[in-house]
Every structure is written in C-alpha cells, then in structure tokens.
XYZ file of C-alpha atoms in Angstrom:
663
model
C 103.699 127.312 9.840
C 105.399 130.014 11.935
C 106.313 131.973 8.755
C 102.668 131.980 7.659
C 101.600 133.064 11.146
C 104.202 135.887 11.159
C 102.954 137.099 7.749
C 99.388 137.053 9.042
C 100.408 139.076 12.126
C 102.269 141.535 9.915
C 99.161 141.980 7.780
C 96.968 142.528 10.851
C 99.516 144.990 12.252
C 99.534 147.071 9.051
C 95.726 147.098 8.872
C 95.366 148.168 12.506
C 98.074 150.808 12.135
C 96.261 152.270 9.158
C 93.007 152.221 11.144
C 94.607 154.000 14.114
C 96.205 156.620 11.858
C 92.822 157.134 10.168
C 91.080 157.534 13.557
C 93.694 159.997 14.793
C 93.464 161.951 11.546
C 89.681 162.054 11.870
C 89.927 163.448 15.410
C 92.487 166.058 14.304
C 90.064 167.067 11.542
C 87.270 167.491 14.106
C 89.486 169.786 16.196
C 90.370 171.850 13.106
C 86.672 172.146 12.192
C 85.946 173.652 15.614
C 88.336 176.621 16.054
C 86.129 178.340 18.663
C 87.856 178.538 22.039
C 85.109 176.950 24.130
C 84.456 173.838 26.218
C 83.638 171.769 23.105
C 87.134 172.356 21.748
C 88.602 171.459 25.162
C 86.785 168.081 25.125
C 87.951 167.404 21.553
C 91.570 168.225 22.492
C 91.440 165.892 25.521
C 89.978 163.085 23.401
C 92.687 163.624 20.783
C 95.392 163.591 23.484
C 94.014 160.320 24.917
C 93.965 158.681 21.455
C 97.779 158.957 21.201
C 98.319 157.008 24.466
C 100.421 154.853 24.756
C 101.950 155.217 21.287
C 103.256 158.817 21.267
C 104.175 160.659 24.482
C 104.954 163.920 22.661
C 101.546 164.111 20.939
C 99.749 163.097 24.135
C 101.455 165.930 26.043
C 101.065 168.463 23.179
C 97.272 168.284 22.962
C 96.879 167.931 26.745
C 98.861 171.153 27.301
C 96.738 172.982 24.727
C 93.566 171.759 26.476
C 94.971 172.769 29.876
C 95.875 176.286 28.712
C 92.422 176.865 27.196
C 90.681 175.385 30.289
C 92.639 177.760 32.557
C 91.598 180.766 30.498
C 87.916 179.686 30.700
C 88.135 178.481 34.357
C 86.747 175.129 33.161
C 87.749 172.742 35.978
C 86.523 169.576 34.231
C 88.801 170.319 31.277
C 91.707 171.040 33.639
C 91.115 167.701 35.397
C 91.166 165.556 32.222
C 94.067 167.524 30.694
C 96.080 166.957 33.891
C 95.286 163.228 33.732
C 96.456 163.082 30.086
C 99.714 164.815 31.048
C 100.157 162.142 33.730
C 99.689 159.435 31.058
C 102.369 161.127 28.939
C 104.767 160.936 31.907
C 103.867 157.224 32.232
C 105.052 156.600 28.664
C 108.355 158.314 29.537
C 108.680 156.229 32.731
C 108.501 159.273 35.092
C 106.343 157.617 37.773
C 106.963 160.301 40.432
C 105.782 163.058 38.074
C 102.831 160.922 36.985
C 101.884 160.422 40.658
C 101.885 164.194 41.386
C 99.764 165.006 38.323
C 97.280 162.186 39.056
C 96.867 163.332 42.680
C 96.136 166.893 41.449
C 93.545 165.558 38.998
C 91.924 163.458 41.765
C 91.633 166.546 43.996
C 89.704 168.290 41.206
C 87.483 165.209 40.762
C 86.634 165.235 44.484
C 85.975 168.982 44.337
C 83.652 168.514 41.320
C 82.088 165.378 42.919
C 82.682 163.521 39.636
C 82.396 159.833 40.615
C 83.340 158.540 37.165
C 86.597 160.535 37.120
C 87.298 159.553 40.739
C 87.014 155.856 39.807
C 89.356 156.234 36.829
C 91.935 158.259 38.771
C 91.903 155.936 41.808
C 92.650 153.059 39.414
C 95.494 155.099 37.886
C 96.981 155.735 41.344
C 96.786 152.017 42.130
C 98.577 151.130 38.889
C 101.340 153.667 39.617
C 101.883 152.221 43.095
C 102.048 148.698 41.616
C 104.775 149.907 39.211
C 106.593 151.418 42.227
C 106.383 148.008 43.975
C 103.966 149.230 46.662
C 101.085 146.748 46.165
C 99.573 147.120 49.638
C 99.084 150.863 49.203
C 97.850 150.226 45.649
C 95.060 147.911 46.843
C 93.520 150.704 48.924
C 92.984 152.889 45.836
C 92.041 149.984 43.552
C 89.325 148.666 45.863
C 87.949 152.186 46.332
C 87.825 152.522 42.522
C 86.047 149.144 42.263
C 83.306 150.255 44.693
C 82.745 153.471 42.709
C 82.572 151.683 39.345
C 80.252 148.972 40.658
C 77.920 151.669 41.980
C 77.960 153.380 38.551
C 77.479 150.055 36.696
C 80.457 150.298 34.320
C 81.425 146.774 33.167
C 84.495 147.787 31.136
C 85.924 149.901 33.966
C 85.071 147.199 36.530
C 87.000 144.617 34.477
C 89.974 146.981 34.207
C 90.055 147.536 37.989
C 89.673 143.793 38.716
C 92.734 143.216 36.536
C 94.674 145.886 38.481
C 93.732 144.256 41.797
C 94.982 140.938 40.429
C 98.320 142.599 39.566
C 98.676 143.832 43.156
C 98.051 140.358 44.574
C 100.690 138.961 42.183
C 103.199 141.438 43.647
C 102.126 140.350 47.158
C 102.825 136.668 46.242
C 99.175 135.688 46.716
C 98.532 133.798 43.451
C 95.162 132.312 44.463
C 93.698 135.728 45.355
C 95.155 137.193 42.147
C 93.631 134.385 40.034
C 90.181 134.983 41.582
C 90.079 138.641 40.448
C 91.739 137.965 37.085
C 89.236 135.236 36.125
C 86.359 137.582 37.016
C 87.974 140.287 34.860
C 88.335 137.747 32.014
C 84.630 136.819 32.221
C 83.532 140.462 31.839
C 86.021 141.243 29.042
C 84.946 138.145 27.084
C 81.350 139.329 27.235
C 82.461 142.747 25.939
C 84.834 141.201 23.324
C 87.587 143.454 24.729
C 90.712 141.977 23.124
C 93.164 144.721 24.273
C 91.954 144.285 27.845
C 92.081 140.480 27.569
C 95.707 140.709 26.432
C 96.682 142.267 29.774
C 94.482 139.899 31.799
C 95.879 136.795 30.079
C 99.400 138.088 30.634
C 98.681 138.374 34.377
C 97.047 134.913 34.508
C 100.179 133.500 32.882
C 102.285 135.248 35.536
C 100.161 133.636 38.272
C 100.794 130.158 36.868
C 104.484 131.047 36.471
C 104.534 131.994 40.157
C 103.088 128.560 40.896
C 105.790 127.004 38.620
C 103.089 125.543 36.345
C 104.774 126.670 33.156
C 102.787 124.348 30.881
C 99.564 126.131 31.935
C 101.172 129.599 31.783
C 102.444 129.262 28.187
C 99.010 129.228 26.372
C 97.948 132.397 28.216
C 101.166 134.173 27.234
C 100.677 133.137 23.585
C 97.058 134.409 23.508
C 98.261 137.640 25.143
C 100.868 138.003 22.374
C 98.169 137.590 19.703
C 95.876 140.215 21.241
C 98.742 142.678 21.784
C 99.501 142.393 18.061
C 95.864 143.078 17.217
C 95.822 146.244 19.367
C 99.248 147.491 18.191
C 100.586 147.485 21.762
C 104.327 147.252 21.107
C 105.340 147.294 24.785
C 102.822 144.548 25.574
C 104.142 142.524 22.638
C 107.720 142.776 23.955
C 106.627 141.609 27.432
C 104.669 138.720 25.858
C 107.769 137.476 24.005
C 109.821 137.780 27.219
C 107.219 135.787 29.180
C 106.952 133.114 26.466
C 110.750 132.810 26.333
C 110.946 132.310 30.107
C 108.148 129.711 30.117
C 109.761 127.747 27.263
C 113.103 127.886 29.109
C 111.475 126.292 32.127
C 109.909 123.666 29.811
C 113.410 122.924 28.328
C 112.399 124.136 24.854
C 115.637 126.068 24.628
C 115.794 126.864 20.890
C 112.257 128.222 20.866
C 112.974 130.191 24.047
C 116.042 131.783 22.468
C 114.014 132.751 19.386
C 111.297 134.379 21.540
C 113.851 136.366 23.543
C 115.593 137.469 20.335
C 112.263 138.745 18.946
C 111.669 140.640 22.200
C 115.107 142.271 21.966
C 114.533 143.254 18.319
C 111.143 144.852 19.052
C 112.510 146.608 22.147
C 115.359 148.121 20.124
C 112.777 150.528 18.679
C 110.893 150.976 21.952
C 114.116 151.446 24.014
C 112.402 150.390 27.252
C 115.149 149.910 29.851
C 112.987 147.698 32.083
C 112.319 145.281 29.197
C 116.063 145.140 28.452
C 116.706 144.349 32.113
C 114.211 141.444 32.047
C 115.719 140.222 28.745
C 119.223 139.862 30.257
C 117.814 138.172 33.367
C 115.866 135.643 31.227
C 118.897 135.065 28.988
C 121.004 134.348 32.103
C 118.390 131.784 33.181
C 118.337 130.232 29.678
C 122.158 130.030 29.430
C 122.370 128.549 32.909
C 119.684 125.954 32.093
C 121.501 124.751 28.962
C 124.969 124.753 30.584
C 126.438 127.937 29.052
C 127.746 129.288 32.350
C 130.043 131.903 30.831
C 127.090 133.353 28.890
C 124.931 133.163 32.018
C 127.512 135.103 34.032
C 127.912 137.724 31.281
C 124.141 138.259 31.050
C 123.819 138.334 34.827
C 126.570 140.984 35.040
C 124.755 143.017 32.363
C 121.525 142.591 34.353
C 123.264 143.764 37.545
C 124.831 146.768 35.781
C 121.529 147.894 34.278
C 119.768 147.314 37.602
C 122.283 149.669 39.209
C 121.690 152.243 36.454
C 117.922 152.046 36.991
C 118.435 152.426 40.736
C 120.650 155.500 40.168
C 118.146 156.978 37.701
C 115.237 156.450 40.106
C 117.315 157.899 42.922
C 118.155 160.987 40.818
C 114.490 161.454 39.916
C 113.502 161.026 43.565
C 116.071 163.590 44.737
C 115.036 166.077 42.019
C 111.364 165.625 42.922
C 112.160 166.016 46.638
C 114.111 169.218 45.969
C 111.255 170.546 43.847
C 108.756 169.819 46.634
C 111.082 171.398 49.184
C 111.442 174.590 47.124
C 107.668 174.717 46.659
C 107.024 174.311 50.386
C 109.709 176.880 51.142
C 108.050 179.418 48.811
C 104.647 178.707 50.337
C 106.071 179.322 53.816
C 107.669 182.595 52.673
C 104.387 183.677 51.081
C 102.552 182.980 54.352
C 105.049 185.149 56.236
C 104.673 187.923 53.678
C 100.871 187.730 53.876
C 100.976 187.942 57.687
C 103.299 190.937 57.508
C 101.050 192.577 54.918
C 97.971 191.995 57.093
C 99.812 193.572 60.016
C 100.648 196.653 57.944
C 97.072 196.892 56.666
C 95.722 196.643 60.208
C 98.122 199.400 61.294
C 97.107 201.625 58.382
C 93.428 201.008 59.103
C 93.891 202.018 62.737
C 95.734 205.166 61.714
C 92.920 206.137 59.311
C 90.342 205.662 62.032
C 92.386 207.877 64.340
C 92.702 210.586 61.644
C 88.926 210.577 61.037
C 88.324 210.672 64.744
C 90.670 213.675 65.108
C 88.926 215.522 62.284
C 85.559 215.093 64.009
C 86.949 216.501 67.267
C 88.094 219.793 65.736
C 85.613 221.672 67.921
C 88.102 223.313 70.110
C 91.766 223.837 70.672
C 91.796 221.961 73.949
C 89.998 218.979 72.480
C 92.258 218.991 69.426
C 95.393 219.125 71.590
C 94.206 216.223 73.728
C 93.324 214.131 70.693
C 96.685 214.850 69.055
C 98.454 213.842 72.256
C 96.525 210.568 72.364
C 97.253 209.952 68.699
C 100.939 210.551 69.290
C 101.042 208.081 72.182
C 99.084 205.505 70.203
C 101.337 205.929 67.170
C 104.438 205.441 69.325
C 103.009 202.198 70.706
C 102.169 200.972 67.214
C 105.661 201.769 65.947
C 107.149 199.956 68.949
C 104.984 196.906 68.294
C 105.783 197.019 64.593
C 109.526 197.246 65.260
C 109.260 194.406 67.774
C 107.436 192.233 65.260
C 109.912 193.144 62.521
C 112.730 191.989 64.810
C 110.854 188.724 65.415
C 110.402 188.229 61.658
C 114.120 188.875 61.078
C 115.016 186.357 63.779
C 112.674 183.784 62.221
C 114.225 184.420 58.789
C 117.702 183.930 60.288
C 116.611 180.621 61.839
C 115.095 179.524 58.506
C 118.332 180.397 56.654
C 120.408 178.425 59.196
C 118.045 175.447 58.868
C 118.249 175.665 55.058
C 122.063 175.633 55.251
C 121.964 172.606 57.565
C 119.506 170.833 55.263
C 121.668 171.580 52.233
C 124.777 170.222 54.011
C 122.864 167.109 55.096
C 121.556 166.677 51.561
C 125.127 166.791 50.172
C 126.263 164.147 52.694
C 123.248 161.966 51.841
C 123.804 162.397 48.075
C 127.497 161.410 48.425
C 126.633 158.357 50.571
C 123.907 157.292 48.074
C 126.344 157.802 45.185
C 129.081 155.636 46.793
C 126.600 152.934 47.837
C 124.839 152.778 44.448
C 127.969 152.935 42.231
C 130.966 151.661 44.229
C 129.686 149.389 47.014
C 126.933 147.597 45.054
C 129.268 146.399 42.251
C 131.334 143.826 44.273
C 128.139 142.691 46.014
C 126.444 142.163 42.625
C 129.440 140.119 41.382
C 129.449 138.099 44.627
C 125.726 137.466 44.215
C 126.276 136.219 40.647
C 129.108 133.878 41.728
C 127.089 132.479 44.626
C 124.109 132.022 42.274
C 126.213 129.787 40.003
C 128.072 128.057 42.868
C 124.848 127.250 44.750
C 123.450 125.257 41.848
C 126.788 123.472 41.206
C 127.121 125.306 37.899
C 130.730 126.427 38.454
C 133.803 124.334 39.240
C 136.065 125.089 42.202
C 138.867 126.111 39.812
C 136.617 128.667 38.117
C 135.432 129.956 41.492
C 139.050 130.283 42.690
C 139.928 132.394 39.632
C 136.981 134.731 40.174
C 137.453 134.838 43.968
C 140.897 136.550 43.688
C 139.336 139.437 41.779
C 136.381 139.531 44.156
C 138.689 139.554 47.211
C 140.589 142.564 45.881
C 137.328 144.421 45.164
C 135.998 143.651 48.662
C 139.300 144.846 50.248
C 139.109 148.129 48.312
C 135.452 148.392 49.301
C 136.374 147.968 52.988
C 138.894 150.825 52.721
C 136.293 152.946 50.941
C 133.837 152.217 53.759
C 136.403 153.404 56.370
C 136.907 156.663 54.465
C 133.159 157.086 53.890
C 132.325 156.574 57.587
C 135.104 158.921 58.735
C 134.016 161.554 56.205
C 130.311 161.227 57.075
C 131.176 161.506 60.787
C 133.245 164.627 60.142
C 130.418 166.194 58.101
C 127.517 165.300 60.404
C 129.086 165.343 63.918
C 132.388 167.215 63.539
C 135.908 165.922 64.223
C 137.394 165.671 67.729
C 141.205 165.530 67.759
C 142.790 163.555 70.640
C 146.574 164.128 70.361
C 149.097 162.002 72.268
C 152.763 160.984 72.170
C 153.227 157.772 70.159
C 155.803 155.881 68.081
C 154.895 156.376 64.430
C 157.093 153.428 63.346
C 154.783 151.037 65.260
C 151.684 152.312 63.437
C 153.532 152.204 60.112
C 154.531 148.562 60.717
C 150.943 147.498 61.582
C 149.605 149.176 58.434
C 152.276 147.373 56.364
C 151.013 144.060 57.704
C 147.434 144.973 56.733
C 148.481 146.043 53.222
C 150.759 143.057 52.453
C 147.952 141.138 50.718
C 147.114 144.046 48.407
C 150.779 144.417 47.483
C 151.201 140.688 46.824
C 148.202 140.671 44.520
C 150.089 143.082 42.238
C 153.639 141.851 43.102
C 154.579 145.308 44.353
C 157.642 145.849 46.586
C 156.829 147.748 49.793
C 159.695 149.362 51.737
C 160.042 151.852 54.550
C 163.163 153.388 56.038
C 162.956 154.251 59.743
C 166.333 153.984 61.571
C 164.717 153.876 65.017
C 161.413 154.511 66.773
C 160.340 158.150 66.398
C 157.889 159.774 68.829
C 155.433 162.329 67.463
C 152.593 164.313 69.045
C 149.272 163.796 67.161
C 146.033 161.776 67.114
C 147.224 158.168 66.401
C 143.892 157.017 64.901
C 143.864 159.896 62.422
C 147.499 159.332 61.428
C 146.817 155.585 61.011
C 144.038 156.413 58.510
C 146.298 158.905 56.679
C 149.069 156.295 56.303
C 146.576 153.645 55.121
C 145.080 156.044 52.538
C 148.438 157.186 51.129
C 149.986 153.669 50.972
C 146.859 151.981 49.532
C 146.533 154.874 47.043
C 150.151 154.327 45.941
C 149.491 150.572 45.490
C 146.312 151.362 43.562
C 148.102 153.479 40.939
C 151.313 151.419 40.732
C 151.472 148.735 37.988
C 152.627 145.125 38.434
C 156.211 144.661 39.791
C 156.339 148.312 40.824
C 157.757 149.839 44.011
C 156.291 151.836 46.902
C 158.764 153.351 49.397
C 158.275 155.369 52.600
C 161.105 157.785 53.492
C 161.393 160.396 56.201
C 163.279 163.534 57.166
C 163.875 164.345 60.846
C 163.750 168.135 61.239
C 164.443 170.119 64.457
C 160.810 170.264 65.609
C 158.883 168.025 63.212
C 158.962 164.814 61.192
C 158.431 164.763 57.408
C 157.158 161.429 55.983
C 157.342 160.708 52.240
C 155.236 158.037 50.448
C 156.760 157.567 46.976
C 155.783 155.265 44.090
C 156.814 154.717 40.474
C 153.231 154.411 39.218
C 151.049 156.276 36.739
C 151.472 159.736 38.244
C 148.880 162.532 38.169
C 148.203 164.597 35.062
C 148.917 168.322 35.434
C 145.281 169.174 34.629
C 144.061 166.927 37.488
C 146.541 167.952 40.202
C 144.355 170.832 41.422
C 141.498 168.368 42.094
C 143.422 166.027 44.439
C 142.794 167.860 47.729
C 139.674 169.776 46.640
C 136.114 169.159 47.863
C 134.903 167.843 44.480
C 135.931 164.304 45.591
C 138.031 163.473 42.541
C 138.564 159.734 41.885
C 139.944 157.581 39.039
C 140.314 153.851 38.317
C 143.531 152.085 39.463
C 145.893 149.995 37.328
C 143.725 146.879 37.909
C 140.372 148.675 37.802
C 140.381 149.392 41.555
C 137.652 151.881 42.478
C 137.603 154.685 45.042
C 135.119 157.201 46.378
C 137.380 160.293 46.167
C 137.298 160.937 49.935
C 140.683 159.547 51.075
C 143.001 162.412 50.104
C 140.722 165.342 51.154
C 140.107 163.527 54.467
C 143.860 162.935 54.921
C 144.572 166.626 54.287
C 141.953 167.613 56.889
C 143.403 165.195 59.480
C 147.025 166.332 58.953
C 146.110 170.029 59.211
C 144.064 169.395 62.377
C 147.218 167.835 63.900
C 149.308 170.970 63.169
C 150.915 169.438 60.097
C 151.086 170.135 56.361
C 150.580 167.803 53.359
C 151.643 168.227 49.704
C 152.746 166.150 46.730
C 154.981 166.086 43.639
C 153.954 164.092 40.593
C 155.067 163.474 37.019
C 152.656 161.748 34.655
C 153.968 158.263 33.793
C 156.850 158.380 36.303
C 155.213 158.341 39.729
C 154.068 160.434 42.685
C 155.459 161.325 46.112
C 153.168 162.527 48.928
C 154.792 164.471 51.824
C 153.327 165.356 55.211
C 154.714 166.718 58.463
C 153.872 166.065 62.126
C 155.168 167.800 65.274
C 157.746 165.778 67.218
C 157.198 164.751 70.810
C 158.917 166.994 73.394
C 161.412 164.231 74.371
C 162.438 163.053 70.852
C 166.200 162.295 70.502
C 168.718 162.000 67.641
C 167.916 159.181 65.194
C 169.681 155.803 65.546
C 169.723 152.513 63.669
C 166.525 151.410 61.776
C 165.308 148.761 59.292
C 163.674 148.211 55.871
C 160.807 145.749 55.191
C 160.504 144.286 51.663
C 157.239 142.448 50.797
C 156.961 140.297 47.631
C 154.771 137.400 46.465
C 154.940 134.553 49.086
C 158.027 136.006 50.863
C 159.012 138.637 53.413
C 162.531 139.814 54.447
C 163.983 142.385 56.840
C 167.196 144.269 55.934
C 169.139 146.256 58.538
C 170.206 149.800 57.735
C-alpha cells in the first residue's frame, strides 16, 4: 500500500514541478515581451522574483536586484519596496535572518511612507515570522497582531488566515497550546473555505505541534500526515522534510519504532539535497530519542553528541553573523556621524563666506570717499580677524572631538577583541564538556545507563572539566589584564612552597596519564615577585607539559641558582613543538593545539605567563625538539637575604602511590 502511495506522490510531484516550471517560464516570457524600462516591467520583475520563492534563492535575488536597480533609476518607491521585500525572502532561504530583518524593516519604512496598508500588513507579518524564527515570540506577537488588524480592515481572507497561523506559531513558542489552537483552528476554517492546500499544510503542521506539546501523540499524528500530503502537492521540500521529522517523532512516542525509523530516514534523504542544518539538527535529536526509547543507548549517546556538536556550530555561525552585522551597523553609524561633522563644518565655512561677500558688497557701496573707505576697510579687517579666530577655535574643537572619537574607537576595538575571544572560548571549549555532561545526565536520569558505564565516561569527563577549570583561570586572568590592567604586588616568598602546592593540585592530572612528576629543590629559596602571578605561571607550564606528554612519560622541574636570580626549568619528554609553530607560542595570536589525550586549551596560558614573568623583572624562553620534548626556562630576582643552597628533595608521583627521595 505504501509503495502505491509513494508512486502516486511521485506522480503528483512531477506534475506539479512541470506546472511550476511552465508558470515560471510563462512569467519570464512576459518580462521578455516587455523590454521597456518602465513601472510595468518593474512589477513583472517583482512577480517573477516572488514566483521563485522558496525554491531558488539565486533566482529570487537576481530578479529582485534587477527590479530594485530599475526602480531606483525611475524613483519608483513602490517598486523599491517590493524588490527589497523579495531580497529579504531570498535571505530567508539562505537562513540569514539578521539580513532579512534589516531588509524587511527598510521595506516597512517605505510602506509607511507610501501609506500602503496592504504592504504594511504583509511586512508586519514577515517581521513577526522572523522574530518567531529568532525565538522571540513575545516581540513577534506585537507585529503579528498589528498585521491582523490591518488585514481584517482590508477584508483579505487569505492574508488573515496566514497571519492567524503565524500568531498560533508564536503561542506555541510561548508554551500556550490552548491559545495557539484557538488561532490555528480559525486559520484552518478560512483556508478550507479557500481550498488553500499549501496554507493548510503549515496550519496542520502547527496543530500537530500543539498536540505534541500536550503529549497527545495519537491526535498529532493524523495532522502531521495530512501536512505531509499537502507539502508534496505544493512541492515544498523543506515542509516535506519537517513533516517526516514530526511523523517520526510522533511514531516514536507511540512505540511504532520501525515506522519512526523509516520516516526519519526519508527526512534525512530529502534533506541531503536541501542541506538545511536546522533539519539535520532535529533529525539527530529525534534519532537520539528513538534509540533511547528502544534501548540502543550507545546509538542515543552518539546521536546526542552529534546534536550537541551541530548545535554548537549553529551557535557559532549565528554569533559570527551577529558580530558581522553589528560591525556593519557600527561602521554605518560611524560614517553617518562623520558626515554630520563634515556637513556642520561645511555650513560653517559657507556662513563665513557669505558674511565675507556681504562685507565686500557693503565696502563697494561705500566707495564715496577716502575716509569712508578707510573706516570700512578697518572694520572689515577687525571682523575678518574675529572670524578667523572663531574658525581656528572651532577647528581646534573639531580636532579634539576627532581625537576623542579615535580613542573611543580604539577602546571599542580592544573591547570587541576581548569579547570575541571570550565568546570563542565559551562557544568552542567550555560548552563541549557541559554538552557531554548534559548527555550523560540525560541517560543517567532515566536509568538508561549502568553505573559501570557512567564510571567509564566520568573519568574522561573529569579530565575535561579539570582542563576547563584551568582554561577558565587563564581566561579570567587574561580578560582582567585586557579590561582593567594588571597590578603587580611583589613580595619575598619561598618558591618551593608554591611549587609543592601546585604539585598537589596537579597530581590527579598526572595520575590519569601515569606521568612521573619530579622537582629538584635542595632547600627553600626566597625570591622577590608577585606570588599569585608566579603560582599561575607554574600551573600553566606544568599542566602544559602534562598535556603534551604521552602515557608513562616524565615531567621534571630543575633550577639554577645564579648570583642575583633563580632560573627554573620545566622539562618534559613529550611531543615537542614543530619549528614552524615555535614563533606562535608567545605571540598574541593565541596559538593552541590538542594534547595527547585530546585535551583542549584556549591559547592564553603561555602569552599570559610571558607577560607575568616580564612584569616581575624576569625572562622566559624555551627549547624544543619535535618528538623529543620541550623545556621552558624562566628567571626571577632573588630576595635580598637569599643564602647558599643546601639539602633539598624530589617528589615522584605515579598511579596510586607517592614517594619522597632525599637529595
């Protein structure tokens, strides 16, 4: 039965595709038959652009740009408005919601200027839909209800039904299923009377989501299946993918696992052509739910990890788009401000020139006598001196304002770099262990993972969280140094005491990799520096050595006692640093690589350590051979009362044991 149904859908799809191609070809022919560059051609181009939505973003944008260019040349604001709206729809297909929002707002401003109520209703609905996609349903309702009032006043049933459906979507996002169902059923009634199958497909999809929210999956499933049928009729590939995803989830909840898997597989196959990242994200989430429901916990965890990874990628992509859009707006506002200053300066010069012309005319009229001419010239000279003084004074003020603006721009740029680095670390390095922890707790909460399995995963999670804690220390210290500056508080202290405390903190990391930690200090040694800064430097260098040392490796701390300073050496037999990468270690490009057990870093530890050592009148450097290991050296000034070295000790830390050897 399902094979026959699939063949029928395939036949309908081919017929509709041919019809759409024929319609598009007919509209292209109409444009070609009207080559005159007038408002009629502009309307035809906008109609042709709209006909390619949502199937072809490139064609939609191509004809909209042509309409916009012609409308600009003819100063035809109505054509500019609809061309701008079509460009916004093209950005919607690409998933650029921020760009779509800016273009839609510009089109709405033109609609208000032209007092075009129909366009205002359409564009307010578009703004509401964008805000729903951006997960801002409360703001969306304000535009959607305004659009509904406009369309009801104009008596437009099709547009009213479309807006009612949008309002229902907002209430779904607000977790108000009863309110959503009220508007969706009213939208369904109008669309049934109009026989609007494409519109009904979206409405039935939303009604199914309402019943899913209420956990009434048996009632949701028929609506999702009707939505799938209507999406096939209207050749809406994205809607068809979402319908299969919704049907798969509903059947999972109804324990029809084989059918659910088939629906999700069809969604994945269709989306392979569409390449919609959001659909792929929902697919992995639904597959994790399906695998968990039928007891395949390994598959559930794998899909949930894939879901978490893609969710992070989407977050990073949205963040990048947001930052780019913010920078673009900032540059635009900056140029507008500069233009205002230039216009004010130009007006000042014009006013000065106008005054000088008046004075020249006045002098010409007073050429009746030598005495009168002399007096007028004297007055003109005095007036001109005053004007030059004022002009110079104002020029100095403008220069001072420009200097202030440049300093503010530099501060904003520095703050933006700090913010970008913090966002980058949070989105890529700090979210990963939290996502894994969330997945483990998700399985543990529902008793879907044994204690033995949890213990295996918890060791890896503990190591990631420990590395994350060290990254957080570096990130906070770096952010503080960038935003507030660094205040050095030097004092006399025993560096062997700090070294011992840091060894105790790093024992667990070493035991995880069965690495031998040793340090050779024959007696307490007093140095003069900021102890908190030196503690962070030691932690960074030792944890970095552990990070890049393989299992059963060695990390050793040596020292040289010089006449006026102490040289400490942190040496390991790990991976070493490639020659091509050695120049990046202490640079400000925040270079970071993965450790021997996939440990992550944010690239701040070594540049921060270099800064701290130099601020304490020391020097830091390193020697490294790829594949053989690395040794980091740094110096600190000795305390004024430091004596000749005496007897010391060596600490060796291995798995489940600790020993002290006298030297």
